[in-house]
Structure formats: C-alpha cells, structure tokens
C-alpha cells in the first residue's frame, strides 16, 4: 500500500485548497530545475516561532538567487496565520509546521533566468512531528559521510538532491541523520545543524557558504547566554567530532536533539558515554521556555 498523501491545507498563489488538490504547471522552474527557495517555520500553540527571523532568511535567500520577494511581511504573516487556523480547525493540532516555497515561476525551459516570470508561491501546513519520547530520552544514532553537495549550501534551495542522497545514507542504517564533513571539517547534517560540546562549551562551525545558517544557530547563542554555557563558532576538525563530550543536532522540527551514537560508536566519555549529556538537557529546557516568549 502506498503511503497516503496528507490532506492538509495549502495555499498556491493566494488560493487556499487541500494540498492533494493543488496543481502547478510542468513548466514551473521549481519542477524543472529546483529553481526555488523554501522556508520551514515551526508553530507552537498556534503561534509562529521566530517568524521574523525565518522571514528575513527567506528574503535573504530569494535575493541571493534573484527571485523577487512576492509579499510584504504583513501579507506573509496573514497567509501563515490563515493556514495555521485552518489546520487547527481541521485537526485540532496546536503545534504545526508551515512550509513556504517560492520558485522563479513558469517559463519556457531555458537555464538562463527568464526576465518576466512571476514567482510561484506555495505554502502548506502540517501537524508537527517532534522527536519521540524515546529519541528525547536516549538520543539518536547518526552516520557520517563526506559532504559531496554543491558549494552553496548556505542557500536554502529546493534543489535538495545532495541532501536527499546524504539523508538516505543514514536512513539505510536506521539512523536519524547524516553528519557531513568537507575536507576533514564538520559542515552540518542533511537537514540539521550539528554542534559539538567540548569542556562544557557549545561549538559549531563558522558561518560560511558551506552550510545553512539555521535559525537555531542564533537562537542557541541566545539560549547559551541565558543559561551560562560558553558558545563559539570555529572550524571543527573531524577528530573533535569523534572525541566530543556531547553531539547535538538542531533544526526547526528537532529543536535540539542529542546524538548518542556516531557510526556505531557511543558518543561521550565516562558515565555519560552513549547518553544525552547535561549541555543538551539545559539547552532543551531553555528551548522549551523560549517557545512561548518568541512566538507570535
Ligand atoms: C541543510 C540544513 N542545515 C541546517 C538546518 C537547520 O536550520 P533551521 O534551524 O533553520 O531549521 C536545516 C533545516 O532544515 C537544513 O536543511
């Protein structure tokens, strides 16, 4: 039996419908070239978490690929809130995920950017599927791989084939994520940022074109400051990943999540080996407190 498609609300170029009924042209450049930008905004208690940060990243990414931003902030907010209310009315879901995708639009197939295409705006909303209680309690397993993606991983592009191939390497092993290393240094994971805890400090790779600037990169800086954990972005060699006291993932849906096995080896040292550690626990708690404070 094929997996049934979700029957959730969506909005295509301003028209609301069920996602299973929405249709785009086969000449849409999102379909032909993956020529588009996307954004994923978490929703807690029907309110959008760090909405302005997500919207600012959407605008920055659209500018990077020269797609005009189709809406002012108030319009984006209105559309997102409408989707959230529709899903809540349909399913009762309080915690949700809003997906936004803007492609360059429909045009005759040609690699060069069409001068007059109108961007296609697709949005949908799904109930949030947070990590399970088991994953929270025990942490998750990951595998590592060479980062074979293109060199503009900073662009939140819908061209995700590299990320899809990377993710499948872990899926094939029943693991939660694939942690990527380029030229011997940590970049990120297939759909998460990756953090190393060393001597009580949270370390992440520096901002660059090699990885996405996750919304949680700045959020974790703020949470570290709040709870008194040192935070530093600096190049992280593979050896530091493998000898970490703790390893963490962050993303819109994982929030922060402990990695307790990497390539079959337990992460960490001593009594905490293979278990979620104290830095994870403090950041997870701080994250839960931030939800109500930072949602609109
Ligand atoms: C490749 C990649 N890196 C990092 C992240 C984390 O970003 P955010 O915290 O904005 O969800 C994501 C999110 O999906 C991602 O796809």
mmCIF file with all atom_site columns, N, CA, C and O in Angstrom, residues 140 195-199 239-248 258-262 264-278:
data_model
loop_
_atom_site.group_PDB
_atom_site.id
_atom_site.type_symbol
_atom_site.label_atom_id
_atom_site.label_alt_id
_atom_site.label_comp_id
_atom_site.label_asym_id
_atom_site.label_entity_id
_atom_site.label_seq_id
_atom_site.pdbx_PDB_ins_code
_atom_site.Cartn_x
_atom_site.Cartn_y
_atom_site.Cartn_z
_atom_site.occupancy
_atom_site.B_iso_or_equiv
_atom_site.pdbx_formal_charge
_atom_site.auth_seq_id
_atom_site.auth_comp_id
_atom_site.auth_asym_id
_atom_site.auth_atom_id
_atom_site.pdbx_PDB_model_num
ATOM 1   N N  . UNK A 1 140 ? 19.797 9.981  19.576 1.00 0.00 ? 140 UNK A N  1
ATOM 2   C CA . UNK A 1 140 ? 19.649 9.289  18.293 1.00 0.00 ? 140 UNK A CA 1
ATOM 3   C C  . UNK A 1 140 ? 21.011 8.868  17.751 1.00 0.00 ? 140 UNK A C  1
ATOM 4   O O  . UNK A 1 140 ? 22.049 9.410  18.142 1.00 0.00 ? 140 UNK A O  1
ATOM 5   N N  . UNK A 1 195 ? 26.296 20.329 16.397 1.00 0.00 ? 195 UNK A N  1
ATOM 6   C CA . UNK A 1 195 ? 27.012 21.004 17.480 1.00 0.00 ? 195 UNK A CA 1
ATOM 7   C C  . UNK A 1 195 ? 27.850 19.997 18.244 1.00 0.00 ? 195 UNK A C  1
ATOM 8   O O  . UNK A 1 195 ? 27.423 18.873 18.472 1.00 0.00 ? 195 UNK A O  1
ATOM 9   N N  . UNK A 1 196 ? 29.039 20.459 18.661 1.00 0.00 ? 196 UNK A N  1
ATOM 10  C CA . UNK A 1 196 ? 29.946 19.637 19.453 1.00 0.00 ? 196 UNK A CA 1
ATOM 11  C C  . UNK A 1 196 ? 30.053 20.286 20.831 1.00 0.00 ? 196 UNK A C  1
ATOM 12  O O  . UNK A 1 196 ? 30.212 21.504 20.919 1.00 0.00 ? 196 UNK A O  1
ATOM 13  N N  . UNK A 1 197 ? 29.966 19.494 21.878 1.00 0.00 ? 197 UNK A N  1
ATOM 14  C CA . UNK A 1 197 ? 30.232 20.023 23.228 1.00 0.00 ? 197 UNK A CA 1
ATOM 15  C C  . UNK A 1 197 ? 31.625 19.573 23.627 1.00 0.00 ? 197 UNK A C  1
ATOM 16  O O  . UNK A 1 197 ? 31.948 18.375 23.565 1.00 0.00 ? 197 UNK A O  1
ATOM 17  N N  . UNK A 1 198 ? 32.452 20.572 23.985 1.00 0.00 ? 198 UNK A N  1
ATOM 18  C CA . UNK A 1 198 ? 33.817 20.272 24.409 1.00 0.00 ? 198 UNK A CA 1
ATOM 19  C C  . UNK A 1 198 ? 34.101 21.076 25.676 1.00 0.00 ? 198 UNK A C  1
ATOM 20  O O  . UNK A 1 198 ? 33.963 22.309 25.674 1.00 0.00 ? 198 UNK A O  1
ATOM 21  N N  . UNK A 1 199 ? 34.449 20.396 26.748 1.00 0.00 ? 199 UNK A N  1
ATOM 22  C CA . UNK A 1 199 ? 34.717 21.036 28.047 1.00 0.00 ? 199 UNK A CA 1
ATOM 23  C C  . UNK A 1 199 ? 33.611 22.016 28.425 1.00 0.00 ? 199 UNK A C  1
ATOM 24  O O  . UNK A 1 199 ? 33.871 23.164 28.811 1.00 0.00 ? 199 UNK A O  1
ATOM 25  N N  . UNK A 1 239 ? 38.315 14.999 14.067 1.00 0.00 ? 239 UNK A N  1
ATOM 26  C CA . UNK A 1 239 ? 38.728 14.373 15.334 1.00 0.00 ? 239 UNK A CA 1
ATOM 27  C C  . UNK A 1 239 ? 37.932 14.953 16.504 1.00 0.00 ? 239 UNK A C  1
ATOM 28  O O  . UNK A 1 239 ? 37.601 14.233 17.456 1.00 0.00 ? 239 UNK A O  1
ATOM 29  N N  . UNK A 1 240 ? 37.603 16.262 16.436 1.00 0.00 ? 240 UNK A N  1
ATOM 30  C CA . UNK A 1 240 ? 36.837 16.883 17.533 1.00 0.00 ? 240 UNK A CA 1
ATOM 31  C C  . UNK A 1 240 ? 35.392 16.389 17.556 1.00 0.00 ? 240 UNK A C  1
ATOM 32  O O  . UNK A 1 240 ? 34.764 16.344 18.612 1.00 0.00 ? 240 UNK A O  1
ATOM 33  N N  . UNK A 1 241 ? 34.886 16.040 16.377 1.00 0.00 ? 241 UNK A N  1
ATOM 34  C CA . UNK A 1 241 ? 33.532 15.470 16.324 1.00 0.00 ? 241 UNK A CA 1
ATOM 35  C C  . UNK A 1 241 ? 33.547 14.098 16.994 1.00 0.00 ? 241 UNK A C  1
ATOM 36  O O  . UNK A 1 241 ? 32.701 13.783 17.832 1.00 0.00 ? 241 UNK A O  1
ATOM 37  N N  . UNK A 1 242 ? 34.562 13.309 16.645 1.00 0.00 ? 242 UNK A N  1
ATOM 38  C CA . UNK A 1 242 ? 34.595 11.925 17.147 1.00 0.00 ? 242 UNK A CA 1
ATOM 39  C C  . UNK A 1 242 ? 34.940 11.853 18.632 1.00 0.00 ? 242 UNK A C  1
ATOM 40  O O  . UNK A 1 242 ? 34.587 10.875 19.299 1.00 0.00 ? 242 UNK A O  1
ATOM 41  N N  . UNK A 1 243 ? 35.634 12.871 19.152 1.00 0.00 ? 243 UNK A N  1
ATOM 42  C CA . UNK A 1 243 ? 36.008 12.815 20.583 1.00 0.00 ? 243 UNK A CA 1
ATOM 43  C C  . UNK A 1 243 ? 35.132 13.744 21.426 1.00 0.00 ? 243 UNK A C  1
ATOM 44  O O  . UNK A 1 243 ? 35.467 14.044 22.578 1.00 0.00 ? 243 UNK A O  1
ATOM 45  N N  . UNK A 1 244 ? 33.994 14.198 20.859 1.00 0.00 ? 244 UNK A N  1
ATOM 46  C CA . UNK A 1 244 ? 33.152 15.176 21.571 1.00 0.00 ? 244 UNK A CA 1
ATOM 47  C C  . UNK A 1 244 ? 32.638 14.610 22.895 1.00 0.00 ? 244 UNK A C  1
ATOM 48  O O  . UNK A 1 244 ? 32.404 13.405 23.028 1.00 0.00 ? 244 UNK A O  1
ATOM 49  N N  . UNK A 1 245 ? 32.432 15.512 23.854 1.00 0.00 ? 245 UNK A N  1
ATOM 50  C CA . UNK A 1 245 ? 31.751 15.107 25.097 1.00 0.00 ? 245 UNK A CA 1
ATOM 51  C C  . UNK A 1 245 ? 30.275 14.858 24.804 1.00 0.00 ? 245 UNK A C  1
ATOM 52  O O  . UNK A 1 245 ? 29.660 13.950 25.362 1.00 0.00 ? 245 UNK A O  1
ATOM 53  N N  . UNK A 1 246 ? 29.703 15.738 23.965 1.00 0.00 ? 246 UNK A N  1
ATOM 54  C CA . UNK A 1 246 ? 28.318 15.566 23.510 1.00 0.00 ? 246 UNK A CA 1
ATOM 55  C C  . UNK A 1 246 ? 28.248 16.014 22.060 1.00 0.00 ? 246 UNK A C  1
ATOM 56  O O  . UNK A 1 246 ? 29.019 16.884 21.641 1.00 0.00 ? 246 UNK A O  1
ATOM 57  N N  . UNK A 1 247 ? 27.299 15.436 21.328 1.00 0.00 ? 247 UNK A N  1
ATOM 58  C CA . UNK A 1 247 ? 26.992 15.887 19.961 1.00 0.00 ? 247 UNK A CA 1
ATOM 59  C C  . UNK A 1 247 ? 25.508 16.241 19.924 1.00 0.00 ? 247 UNK A C  1
ATOM 60  O O  . UNK A 1 247 ? 24.689 15.500 20.480 1.00 0.00 ? 247 UNK A O  1
ATOM 61  N N  . UNK A 1 248 ? 25.172 17.341 19.241 1.00 0.00 ? 248 UNK A N  1
ATOM 62  C CA . UNK A 1 248 ? 23.776 17.778 19.185 1.00 0.00 ? 248 UNK A CA 1
ATOM 63  C C  . UNK A 1 248 ? 23.392 18.101 17.748 1.00 0.00 ? 248 UNK A C  1
ATOM 64  O O  . UNK A 1 248 ? 24.237 18.541 16.963 1.00 0.00 ? 248 UNK A O  1
ATOM 65  N N  . UNK A 1 258 ? 19.942 15.226 21.124 1.00 0.00 ? 258 UNK A N  1
ATOM 66  C CA . UNK A 1 258 ? 21.249 14.629 21.429 1.00 0.00 ? 258 UNK A CA 1
ATOM 67  C C  . UNK A 1 258 ? 21.554 13.488 20.457 1.00 0.00 ? 258 UNK A C  1
ATOM 68  O O  . UNK A 1 258 ? 20.702 12.638 20.187 1.00 0.00 ? 258 UNK A O  1
ATOM 69  N N  . UNK A 1 259 ? 22.786 13.480 19.953 1.00 0.00 ? 259 UNK A N  1
ATOM 70  C CA . UNK A 1 259 ? 23.285 12.348 19.151 1.00 0.00 ? 259 UNK A CA 1
ATOM 71  C C  . UNK A 1 259 ? 24.110 11.480 20.098 1.00 0.00 ? 259 UNK A C  1
ATOM 72  O O  . UNK A 1 259 ? 25.097 11.951 20.665 1.00 0.00 ? 259 UNK A O  1
ATOM 73  N N  . UNK A 1 260 ? 23.709 10.245 20.284 1.00 0.00 ? 260 UNK A N  1
ATOM 74  C CA . UNK A 1 260 ? 24.409 9.406  21.264 1.00 0.00 ? 260 UNK A CA 1
ATOM 75  C C  . UNK A 1 260 ? 25.214 8.269  20.627 1.00 0.00 ? 260 UNK A C  1
ATOM 76  O O  . UNK A 1 260 ? 25.965 7.577  21.313 1.00 0.00 ? 260 UNK A O  1
ATOM 77  N N  . UNK A 1 261 ? 25.055 8.086  19.312 1.00 0.00 ? 261 UNK A N  1
ATOM 78  C CA . UNK A 1 261 ? 25.902 7.124  18.593 1.00 0.00 ? 261 UNK A CA 1
ATOM 79  C C  . UNK A 1 261 ? 26.291 7.720  17.254 1.00 0.00 ? 261 UNK A C  1
ATOM 80  O O  . UNK A 1 261 ? 25.451 8.286  16.555 1.00 0.00 ? 261 UNK A O  1
ATOM 81  N N  . UNK A 1 262 ? 27.553 7.611  16.899 1.00 0.00 ? 262 UNK A N  1
ATOM 82  C CA . UNK A 1 262 ? 28.016 8.065  15.589 1.00 0.00 ? 262 UNK A CA 1
ATOM 83  C C  . UNK A 1 262 ? 28.769 6.924  14.925 1.00 0.00 ? 262 UNK A C  1
ATOM 84  O O  . UNK A 1 262 ? 29.761 6.421  15.490 1.00 0.00 ? 262 UNK A O  1
ATOM 85  N N  . UNK A 1 264 ? 28.082 3.939  14.754 1.00 0.00 ? 264 UNK A N  1
ATOM 86  C CA . UNK A 1 264 ? 28.083 2.730  15.591 1.00 0.00 ? 264 UNK A CA 1
ATOM 87  C C  . UNK A 1 264 ? 28.828 2.873  16.914 1.00 0.00 ? 264 UNK A C  1
ATOM 88  O O  . UNK A 1 264 ? 28.753 1.992  17.770 1.00 0.00 ? 264 UNK A O  1
ATOM 89  N N  . UNK A 1 265 ? 29.574 4.000  17.100 1.00 0.00 ? 265 UNK A N  1
ATOM 90  C CA . UNK A 1 265 ? 30.325 4.207  18.351 1.00 0.00 ? 265 UNK A CA 1
ATOM 91  C C  . UNK A 1 265 ? 29.514 5.079  19.301 1.00 0.00 ? 265 UNK A C  1
ATOM 92  O O  . UNK A 1 265 ? 28.894 6.068  18.857 1.00 0.00 ? 265 UNK A O  1
ATOM 93  N N  . UNK A 1 266 ? 29.560 4.778  20.588 1.00 0.00 ? 266 UNK A N  1
ATOM 94  C CA . UNK A 1 266 ? 28.884 5.625  21.572 1.00 0.00 ? 266 UNK A CA 1
ATOM 95  C C  . UNK A 1 266 ? 29.595 6.972  21.654 1.00 0.00 ? 266 UNK A C  1
ATOM 96  O O  . UNK A 1 266 ? 30.829 7.045  21.599 1.00 0.00 ? 266 UNK A O  1
ATOM 97  N N  . UNK A 1 267 ? 28.806 8.042  21.761 1.00 0.00 ? 267 UNK A N  1
ATOM 98  C CA . UNK A 1 267 ? 29.358 9.403  21.872 1.00 0.00 ? 267 UNK A CA 1
ATOM 99  C C  . UNK A 1 267 ? 29.588 9.723  23.348 1.00 0.00 ? 267 UNK A C  1
ATOM 100 O O  . UNK A 1 267 ? 28.764 9.357  24.193 1.00 0.00 ? 267 UNK A O  1
ATOM 101 N N  . UNK A 1 268 ? 30.685 10.437 23.648 1.00 0.00 ? 268 UNK A N  1
ATOM 102 C CA . UNK A 1 268 ? 30.908 10.929 25.009 1.00 0.00 ? 268 UNK A CA 1
ATOM 103 C C  . UNK A 1 268 ? 31.877 10.069 25.793 1.00 0.00 ? 268 UNK A C  1
ATOM 104 O O  . UNK A 1 268 ? 32.503 9.161  25.241 1.00 0.00 ? 268 UNK A O  1
ATOM 105 N N  . UNK A 1 269 ? 31.983 10.392 27.083 1.00 0.00 ? 269 UNK A N  1
ATOM 106 C CA . UNK A 1 269 ? 33.016 9.768  27.917 1.00 0.00 ? 269 UNK A CA 1
ATOM 107 C C  . UNK A 1 269 ? 32.424 9.372  29.269 1.00 0.00 ? 269 UNK A C  1
ATOM 108 O O  . UNK A 1 269 ? 31.426 9.936  29.701 1.00 0.00 ? 269 UNK A O  1
ATOM 109 N N  . UNK A 1 270 ? 33.080 8.442  29.909 1.00 0.00 ? 270 UNK A N  1
ATOM 110 C CA . UNK A 1 270 ? 32.750 8.070  31.290 1.00 0.00 ? 270 UNK A CA 1
ATOM 111 C C  . UNK A 1 270 ? 31.316 7.594  31.425 1.00 0.00 ? 270 UNK A C  1
ATOM 112 O O  . UNK A 1 270 ? 30.772 6.926  30.546 1.00 0.00 ? 270 UNK A O  1
ATOM 113 N N  . UNK A 1 271 ? 30.698 8.019  32.530 1.00 0.00 ? 271 UNK A N  1
ATOM 114 C CA . UNK A 1 271 ? 29.346 7.535  32.853 1.00 0.00 ? 271 UNK A CA 1
ATOM 115 C C  . UNK A 1 271 ? 28.317 8.022  31.836 1.00 0.00 ? 271 UNK A C  1
ATOM 116 O O  . UNK A 1 271 ? 27.253 7.421  31.696 1.00 0.00 ? 271 UNK A O  1
ATOM 117 N N  . UNK A 1 272 ? 28.635 9.136  31.148 1.00 0.00 ? 272 UNK A N  1
ATOM 118 C CA . UNK A 1 272 ? 27.660 9.713  30.206 1.00 0.00 ? 272 UNK A CA 1
ATOM 119 C C  . UNK A 1 272 ? 27.812 9.171  28.790 1.00 0.00 ? 272 UNK A C  1
ATOM 120 O O  . UNK A 1 272 ? 27.095 9.576  27.880 1.00 0.00 ? 272 UNK A O  1
ATOM 121 N N  . UNK A 1 273 ? 28.771 8.253  28.623 1.00 0.00 ? 273 UNK A N  1
ATOM 122 C CA . UNK A 1 273 ? 29.007 7.701  27.286 1.00 0.00 ? 273 UNK A CA 1
ATOM 123 C C  . UNK A 1 273 ? 27.719 7.061  26.741 1.00 0.00 ? 273 UNK A C  1
ATOM 124 O O  . UNK A 1 273 ? 27.069 6.254  27.405 1.00 0.00 ? 273 UNK A O  1
ATOM 125 N N  . UNK A 1 274 ? 27.346 7.505  25.512 1.00 0.00 ? 274 UNK A N  1
ATOM 126 C CA . UNK A 1 274 ? 26.149 6.939  24.879 1.00 0.00 ? 274 UNK A CA 1
ATOM 127 C C  . UNK A 1 274 ? 24.833 7.456  25.448 1.00 0.00 ? 274 UNK A C  1
ATOM 128 O O  . UNK A 1 274 ? 23.777 6.925  25.125 1.00 0.00 ? 274 UNK A O  1
ATOM 129 N N  . UNK A 1 275 ? 24.927 8.520  26.295 1.00 0.00 ? 275 UNK A N  1
ATOM 130 C CA . UNK A 1 275 ? 23.690 9.076  26.884 1.00 0.00 ? 275 UNK A CA 1
ATOM 131 C C  . UNK A 1 275 ? 23.604 10.575 26.588 1.00 0.00 ? 275 UNK A C  1
ATOM 132 O O  . UNK A 1 275 ? 24.641 11.233 26.459 1.00 0.00 ? 275 UNK A O  1
ATOM 133 N N  . UNK A 1 276 ? 22.392 11.125 26.495 1.00 0.00 ? 276 UNK A N  1
ATOM 134 C CA . UNK A 1 276 ? 22.276 12.586 26.345 1.00 0.00 ? 276 UNK A CA 1
ATOM 135 C C  . UNK A 1 276 ? 22.948 13.277 27.532 1.00 0.00 ? 276 UNK A C  1
ATOM 136 O O  . UNK A 1 276 ? 22.800 12.835 28.678 1.00 0.00 ? 276 UNK A O  1
ATOM 137 N N  . UNK A 1 277 ? 23.693 14.343 27.260 1.00 0.00 ? 277 UNK A N  1
ATOM 138 C CA . UNK A 1 277 ? 24.506 14.971 28.304 1.00 0.00 ? 277 UNK A CA 1
ATOM 139 C C  . UNK A 1 277 ? 23.861 16.204 28.922 1.00 0.00 ? 277 UNK A C  1
ATOM 140 O O  . UNK A 1 277 ? 22.760 16.607 28.545 1.00 0.00 ? 277 UNK A O  1
ATOM 141 N N  . UNK A 1 278 ? 24.560 16.823 29.868 1.00 0.00 ? 278 UNK A N  1
ATOM 142 C CA . UNK A 1 278 ? 23.993 17.954 30.617 1.00 0.00 ? 278 UNK A CA 1
ATOM 143 C C  . UNK A 1 278 ? 23.817 19.220 29.775 1.00 0.00 ? 278 UNK A C  1
ATOM 144 O O  . UNK A 1 278 ? 22.873 19.981 30.022 1.00 0.00 ? 278 UNK A O  1
#
